[in-house]
Amino acid sequence: MNLEKAVSLGDLRIQLSKTAIRFSRDGNSEVPLSIFFFSPRYLWCFFIRSRKLDCNTAGVQKNGGHDWKWGGEIAFWDRRRVWNNCSNDTITLVGSSGTDAVWIYALTYGGGIVSGDRISCEFFVGNGCTAVLTTQASTKVYKSLGSRCSEQLLEARIGSDALLVVIPDPVTCFSTARYAQKQVFRVVADSSSLLLVDWITSGRHESGERWEFQLYKSTNQILLADDDDRPLFVDSVLLEQGSISSISDRMLDYQVIAMVVILGPKLKNIQNQVQENVKRLMSDQLHMPYSGVRASSNHAKPNSSSSFNKPPLVASCSPFGPKGMGVVVRIAATTTESVYKFLNHQLSGMESLIGVLPYR
Amino acid sequence: MDWSQWQLLDSILPTGGFAHSFGLEAAIQARIVSTPDELRTHLIHLLENTASLLLPFVHSATTNPSADNLRKLDALLDATLSNEVSRKASTSQGSALMRVAASVFTEIPSLKTTRDACLTSNFHFHHAPVFGLICGLLGMDPKTSQRGYLFITLRDSISAATRLNLVGPLGAAVLQHQVAAIAETILKQWADRPVEEACQTSPLLDTFQGFHSYLFSRLFCS
């Protein structure tokens, strides 16, 4: 990977409807962009790789037959890739309507973002459709050269009765990296559903790199498309090395922070379940009467082996929006593994909606 | 500063600030904060987070104390305070402050009229914009109103710390003075920013605030 050259990958646009997936890419870039689609319902996988695109849009038609221009049998985690040998970039989805979900992996240089990279994607999830956006591996942000900031922008519009599931691996910013991401979701109130996971680890913490990046900013906005883009949920986290306190100070001993947003009618059951689970999980941790904290601290300072250890995973869950339209879960943990387990457990109800258990 | 401004910042003003611990009670029960040192750290992070997230709202309300702007800020802050515990704390303090100010500072009729207008619409009375509005109408400049907001945050969280038995009254006063110097630095860094840039710098605080409602026995509302 050439760390010296910052590349703009151009604008990627993907549109999923009941009968078609349309993708387009603006910008004139030398860089190959890989998009990996998968539909668990049919156990097929198609892999599109395009070099310099001459045409902007590729239409995709769905027919009831067996017309696979691209195809191949693949197990979900196998990732055997199927190469196209067709001259026109079309994919055909087989099958009738129903809750088929389409998984989309956007692959950027094997999961790495280089200083100064700017990536923007626009997704339209048509009425009644289900789309899953995910990554192949944790997104690594490399060191910043000349204080340049890497940026990712995601804008998604979720139609009526549609579901968008965003379940990436965590972002890992390496020492001195500078990275900002903004994700904007436009939803139809009481109709669109969204599951959003946004999380970050402290760096290569097994090599001792803990919260050593320069800047990380993540902004997530959910706007009500049918109410003049009225903000329903606005969250912006900024982790920047500061003079008053370092990022590491503010994170205490935690190495991973995560946020999960669950919104919409299709996810109501999961919403309720997660609220119950988190409450139970944390109540167990907190249900210990504390007495005169000052009394104990007047004596020898409690050492790390005493019972005053910070919990290895803390989480809280909170409803937001009118009539508790959505919930937001915030998690902090000392290991990435524990958050994977937590997410896998809490989101197990998603299997019926998207075909596969997230975060296995 | 004149008498009205001092009265606004005095803890004796019945705005119910004493009912909130700013996540401290939850942090103590989760064993995140147990010693005076950890308390000091917690306070600094709390002030930084308050500054990065809420000062833009205070600033905007002070510089533009119109009912229209107030409504916009209130709606945006309601979407920003995604944590229900923080949201309720903010609205209860804000509505109490608005009610008190309208009754006390009767020489400023717009306080009452703004309050009445807001009562009829879908207004939440979030604390930071209301505080900024009142400061602006009392003639405070934006820097002072933002400093004032940090001051009352520090004042109330330290008061909570003494009632949670984490520090004694004299120790609290010493700590408040020490942290005040740092608060001024925080103010300089985060003052006068637009609301579009409002962000959290200590996301852990939001997590701790969130599990306040899971506490089995508690002294505070938040």
mmCIF file with all atom_site columns, C-alpha atoms in Angstrom, chain A residues 232-343:
data_model
loop_
_atom_site.group_PDB
_atom_site.id
_atom_site.type_symbol
_atom_site.label_atom_id
_atom_site.label_alt_id
_atom_site.label_comp_id
_atom_site.label_asym_id
_atom_site.label_entity_id
_atom_site.label_seq_id
_atom_site.pdbx_PDB_ins_code
_atom_site.Cartn_x
_atom_site.Cartn_y
_atom_site.Cartn_z
_atom_site.occupancy
_atom_site.B_iso_or_equiv
_atom_site.pdbx_formal_charge
_atom_site.auth_seq_id
_atom_site.auth_comp_id
_atom_site.auth_asym_id
_atom_site.auth_atom_id
_atom_site.pdbx_PDB_model_num
ATOM 1   C CA . LEU A 1 232 ? -34.640 13.024  15.276 1.00 0.00 ? 232 LEU A CA 1
ATOM 2   C CA . PHE A 1 233 ? -31.250 11.913  16.540 1.00 0.00 ? 233 PHE A CA 1
ATOM 3   C CA . VAL A 1 234 ? -28.005 13.833  16.405 1.00 0.00 ? 234 VAL A CA 1
ATOM 4   C CA . ASP A 1 235 ? -24.823 12.489  17.879 1.00 0.00 ? 235 ASP A CA 1
ATOM 5   C CA . SER A 1 236 ? -21.304 13.688  17.436 1.00 0.00 ? 236 SER A CA 1
ATOM 6   C CA . VAL A 1 237 ? -18.311 12.224  19.211 1.00 0.00 ? 237 VAL A CA 1
ATOM 7   C CA . LEU A 1 238 ? -14.987 13.980  19.017 1.00 0.00 ? 238 LEU A CA 1
ATOM 8   C CA . LEU A 1 239 ? -11.870 12.380  20.378 1.00 0.00 ? 239 LEU A CA 1
ATOM 9   C CA . GLU A 1 240 ? -8.946  14.709  19.984 1.00 0.00 ? 240 GLU A CA 1
ATOM 10  C CA . GLN A 1 241 ? -5.689  14.783  21.870 1.00 0.00 ? 241 GLN A CA 1
ATOM 11  C CA . GLY A 1 242 ? -5.913  17.794  24.117 1.00 0.00 ? 242 GLY A CA 1
ATOM 12  C CA . SER A 1 243 ? -3.824  19.825  26.454 1.00 0.00 ? 243 SER A CA 1
ATOM 13  C CA . ILE A 1 244 ? -6.212  19.445  29.363 1.00 0.00 ? 244 ILE A CA 1
ATOM 14  C CA . SER A 1 245 ? -6.717  15.734  29.126 1.00 0.00 ? 245 SER A CA 1
ATOM 15  C CA . SER A 1 246 ? -5.552  13.127  26.651 1.00 0.00 ? 246 SER A CA 1
ATOM 16  C CA . ILE A 1 247 ? -7.997  10.787  24.950 1.00 0.00 ? 247 ILE A CA 1
ATOM 17  C CA . SER A 1 248 ? -6.579  7.991   27.040 1.00 0.00 ? 248 SER A CA 1
ATOM 18  C CA . ASP A 1 249 ? -7.428  9.900   30.240 1.00 0.00 ? 249 ASP A CA 1
ATOM 19  C CA . ARG A 1 250 ? -11.010 10.362  29.164 1.00 0.00 ? 250 ARG A CA 1
ATOM 20  C CA . MET A 1 251 ? -11.392 6.709   28.238 1.00 0.00 ? 251 MET A CA 1
ATOM 21  C CA . LEU A 1 252 ? -10.143 5.501   31.624 1.00 0.00 ? 252 LEU A CA 1
ATOM 22  C CA . ASP A 1 253 ? -9.177  1.851   31.117 1.00 0.00 ? 253 ASP A CA 1
ATOM 23  C CA . TYR A 1 254 ? -11.675 1.157   28.355 1.00 0.00 ? 254 TYR A CA 1
ATOM 24  C CA . GLN A 1 255 ? -10.340 0.203   24.941 1.00 0.00 ? 255 GLN A CA 1
ATOM 25  C CA . VAL A 1 256 ? -13.501 0.049   22.903 1.00 0.00 ? 256 VAL A CA 1
ATOM 26  C CA . ILE A 1 257 ? -16.557 2.264   22.707 1.00 0.00 ? 257 ILE A CA 1
ATOM 27  C CA . ALA A 1 258 ? -19.619 1.464   20.700 1.00 0.00 ? 258 ALA A CA 1
ATOM 28  C CA . MET A 1 259 ? -22.990 2.907   19.921 1.00 0.00 ? 259 MET A CA 1
ATOM 29  C CA . VAL A 1 260 ? -25.996 1.003   18.624 1.00 0.00 ? 260 VAL A CA 1
ATOM 30  C CA . VAL A 1 261 ? -29.127 2.721   17.342 1.00 0.00 ? 261 VAL A CA 1
ATOM 31  C CA . ILE A 1 262 ? -32.256 0.648   16.890 1.00 0.00 ? 262 ILE A CA 1
ATOM 32  C CA . LEU A 1 263 ? -35.145 2.399   15.236 1.00 0.00 ? 263 LEU A CA 1
ATOM 33  C CA . GLY A 1 264 ? -38.350 1.561   13.496 1.00 0.00 ? 264 GLY A CA 1
ATOM 34  C CA . PRO A 1 265 ? -41.292 -0.843  13.408 1.00 0.00 ? 265 PRO A CA 1
ATOM 35  C CA . LYS A 1 266 ? -39.396 -3.875  12.060 1.00 0.00 ? 266 LYS A CA 1
ATOM 36  C CA . LEU A 1 267 ? -37.015 -3.728  15.009 1.00 0.00 ? 267 LEU A CA 1
ATOM 37  C CA . LYS A 1 268 ? -39.518 -3.133  17.778 1.00 0.00 ? 268 LYS A CA 1
ATOM 38  C CA . ASN A 1 269 ? -39.038 -6.567  19.318 1.00 0.00 ? 269 ASN A CA 1
ATOM 39  C CA . ILE A 1 270 ? -35.282 -6.279  19.308 1.00 0.00 ? 270 ILE A CA 1
ATOM 40  C CA . GLN A 1 271 ? -35.569 -2.803  20.765 1.00 0.00 ? 271 GLN A CA 1
ATOM 41  C CA . ASN A 1 272 ? -37.571 -4.051  23.721 1.00 0.00 ? 272 ASN A CA 1
ATOM 42  C CA . GLN A 1 273 ? -35.387 -7.100  24.194 1.00 0.00 ? 273 GLN A CA 1
ATOM 43  C CA . VAL A 1 274 ? -32.159 -5.110  24.202 1.00 0.00 ? 274 VAL A CA 1
ATOM 44  C CA . GLN A 1 275 ? -33.554 -2.610  26.698 1.00 0.00 ? 275 GLN A CA 1
ATOM 45  C CA . GLU A 1 276 ? -34.469 -5.432  29.043 1.00 0.00 ? 276 GLU A CA 1
ATOM 46  C CA . ASN A 1 277 ? -31.141 -7.210  28.576 1.00 0.00 ? 277 ASN A CA 1
ATOM 47  C CA . VAL A 1 278 ? -28.981 -4.165  29.170 1.00 0.00 ? 278 VAL A CA 1
ATOM 48  C CA . LYS A 1 279 ? -30.963 -3.192  32.225 1.00 0.00 ? 279 LYS A CA 1
ATOM 49  C CA . ARG A 1 280 ? -30.541 -6.663  33.668 1.00 0.00 ? 280 ARG A CA 1
ATOM 50  C CA . LEU A 1 281 ? -26.863 -6.851  32.774 1.00 0.00 ? 281 LEU A CA 1
ATOM 51  C CA . MET A 1 282 ? -26.032 -3.533  34.386 1.00 0.00 ? 282 MET A CA 1
ATOM 52  C CA . SER A 1 283 ? -28.297 -3.884  37.393 1.00 0.00 ? 283 SER A CA 1
ATOM 53  C CA . ASP A 1 284 ? -26.287 -6.963  38.316 1.00 0.00 ? 284 ASP A CA 1
ATOM 54  C CA . GLN A 1 285 ? -23.120 -4.912  38.194 1.00 0.00 ? 285 GLN A CA 1
ATOM 55  C CA . LEU A 1 286 ? -24.515 -2.013  40.138 1.00 0.00 ? 286 LEU A CA 1
ATOM 56  C CA . HIS A 1 287 ? -26.518 -3.851  42.719 1.00 0.00 ? 287 HIS A CA 1
ATOM 57  C CA . MET A 1 288 ? -23.998 -3.497  45.437 1.00 0.00 ? 288 MET A CA 1
ATOM 58  C CA . PRO A 1 289 ? -24.661 -1.139  48.275 1.00 0.00 ? 289 PRO A CA 1
ATOM 59  C CA . TYR A 1 290 ? -21.888 1.331   48.732 1.00 0.00 ? 290 TYR A CA 1
ATOM 60  C CA . SER A 1 291 ? -21.259 2.844   52.090 1.00 0.00 ? 291 SER A CA 1
ATOM 61  C CA . GLY A 1 292 ? -19.221 5.855   52.957 1.00 0.00 ? 292 GLY A CA 1
ATOM 62  C CA . VAL A 1 293 ? -16.899 5.845   50.003 1.00 0.00 ? 293 VAL A CA 1
ATOM 63  C CA . ARG A 1 294 ? -14.889 8.525   51.719 1.00 0.00 ? 294 ARG A CA 1
ATOM 64  C CA . ALA A 1 295 ? -14.275 6.308   54.718 1.00 0.00 ? 295 ALA A CA 1
ATOM 65  C CA . SER A 1 296 ? -12.491 3.704   52.633 1.00 0.00 ? 296 SER A CA 1
ATOM 66  C CA . SER A 1 297 ? -10.438 6.189   50.668 1.00 0.00 ? 297 SER A CA 1
ATOM 67  C CA . ASN A 1 298 ? -9.077  7.733   53.847 1.00 0.00 ? 298 ASN A CA 1
ATOM 68  C CA . HIS A 1 299 ? -7.153  4.542   54.365 1.00 0.00 ? 299 HIS A CA 1
ATOM 69  C CA . ALA A 1 300 ? -4.768  2.955   51.930 1.00 0.00 ? 300 ALA A CA 1
ATOM 70  C CA . LYS A 1 301 ? -5.758  3.560   48.353 1.00 0.00 ? 301 LYS A CA 1
ATOM 71  C CA . PRO A 1 302 ? -7.604  0.504   47.049 1.00 0.00 ? 302 PRO A CA 1
ATOM 72  C CA . ASN A 1 303 ? -5.307  -1.538  44.859 1.00 0.00 ? 303 ASN A CA 1
ATOM 73  C CA . SER A 1 304 ? -6.346  -3.100  41.598 1.00 0.00 ? 304 SER A CA 1
ATOM 74  C CA . SER A 1 305 ? -7.009  -6.476  43.123 1.00 0.00 ? 305 SER A CA 1
ATOM 75  C CA . SER A 1 306 ? -9.589  -5.102  45.520 1.00 0.00 ? 306 SER A CA 1
ATOM 76  C CA . SER A 1 307 ? -13.280 -5.275  44.854 1.00 0.00 ? 307 SER A CA 1
ATOM 77  C CA . PHE A 1 308 ? -13.263 -1.734  43.501 1.00 0.00 ? 308 PHE A CA 1
ATOM 78  C CA . ASN A 1 309 ? -12.421 -2.753  39.969 1.00 0.00 ? 309 ASN A CA 1
ATOM 79  C CA . LYS A 1 310 ? -14.160 -1.011  37.141 1.00 0.00 ? 310 LYS A CA 1
ATOM 80  C CA . PRO A 1 311 ? -16.573 -3.311  35.312 1.00 0.00 ? 311 PRO A CA 1
ATOM 81  C CA . PRO A 1 312 ? -14.986 -4.698  32.118 1.00 0.00 ? 312 PRO A CA 1
ATOM 82  C CA . LEU A 1 313 ? -18.065 -3.857  30.100 1.00 0.00 ? 313 LEU A CA 1
ATOM 83  C CA . VAL A 1 314 ? -20.550 -1.100  30.804 1.00 0.00 ? 314 VAL A CA 1
ATOM 84  C CA . ALA A 1 315 ? -23.608 -0.354  28.761 1.00 0.00 ? 315 ALA A CA 1
ATOM 85  C CA . SER A 1 316 ? -26.656 1.800   28.951 1.00 0.00 ? 316 SER A CA 1
ATOM 86  C CA . CYS A 1 317 ? -29.750 1.905   26.850 1.00 0.00 ? 317 CYS A CA 1
ATOM 87  C CA . SER A 1 318 ? -32.010 4.877   26.336 1.00 0.00 ? 318 SER A CA 1
ATOM 88  C CA . PRO A 1 319 ? -35.128 5.566   24.261 1.00 0.00 ? 319 PRO A CA 1
ATOM 89  C CA . PHE A 1 320 ? -35.235 8.647   22.072 1.00 0.00 ? 320 PHE A CA 1
ATOM 90  C CA . GLY A 1 321 ? -37.703 10.348  19.814 1.00 0.00 ? 321 GLY A CA 1
ATOM 91  C CA . PRO A 1 322 ? -41.465 10.751  20.064 1.00 0.00 ? 322 PRO A CA 1
ATOM 92  C CA . LYS A 1 323 ? -43.160 7.697   21.576 1.00 0.00 ? 323 LYS A CA 1
ATOM 93  C CA . GLY A 1 324 ? -39.748 6.107   22.040 1.00 0.00 ? 324 GLY A CA 1
ATOM 94  C CA . MET A 1 325 ? -39.310 5.618   18.322 1.00 0.00 ? 325 MET A CA 1
ATOM 95  C CA . GLY A 1 326 ? -35.814 4.374   18.800 1.00 0.00 ? 326 GLY A CA 1
ATOM 96  C CA . VAL A 1 327 ? -33.283 3.318   21.371 1.00 0.00 ? 327 VAL A CA 1
ATOM 97  C CA . VAL A 1 328 ? -29.604 4.061   21.608 1.00 0.00 ? 328 VAL A CA 1
ATOM 98  C CA . VAL A 1 329 ? -27.221 1.758   23.411 1.00 0.00 ? 329 VAL A CA 1
ATOM 99  C CA . ARG A 1 330 ? -23.813 2.934   24.483 1.00 0.00 ? 330 ARG A CA 1
ATOM 100 C CA . ILE A 1 331 ? -21.123 0.492   25.393 1.00 0.00 ? 331 ILE A CA 1
ATOM 101 C CA . ALA A 1 332 ? -17.612 0.772   26.733 1.00 0.00 ? 332 ALA A CA 1
ATOM 102 C CA . ALA A 1 333 ? -15.400 -2.249  27.259 1.00 0.00 ? 333 ALA A CA 1
ATOM 103 C CA . THR A 1 334 ? -11.852 -3.281  27.965 1.00 0.00 ? 334 THR A CA 1
ATOM 104 C CA . THR A 1 335 ? -11.691 -5.790  25.107 1.00 0.00 ? 335 THR A CA 1
ATOM 105 C CA . THR A 1 336 ? -12.922 -5.844  21.513 1.00 0.00 ? 336 THR A CA 1
ATOM 106 C CA . GLU A 1 337 ? -13.889 -9.470  21.883 1.00 0.00 ? 337 GLU A CA 1
ATOM 107 C CA . SER A 1 338 ? -16.395 -8.725  24.631 1.00 0.00 ? 338 SER A CA 1
ATOM 108 C CA . VAL A 1 339 ? -18.142 -6.171  22.457 1.00 0.00 ? 339 VAL A CA 1
ATOM 109 C CA . TYR A 1 340 ? -18.360 -8.603  19.544 1.00 0.00 ? 340 TYR A CA 1
ATOM 110 C CA . LYS A 1 341 ? -19.979 -11.077 21.922 1.00 0.00 ? 341 LYS A CA 1
ATOM 111 C CA . PHE A 1 342 ? -22.310 -8.447  23.297 1.00 0.00 ? 342 PHE A CA 1
ATOM 112 C CA . LEU A 1 343 ? -23.390 -7.336  19.823 1.00 0.00 ? 343 LEU A CA 1
#
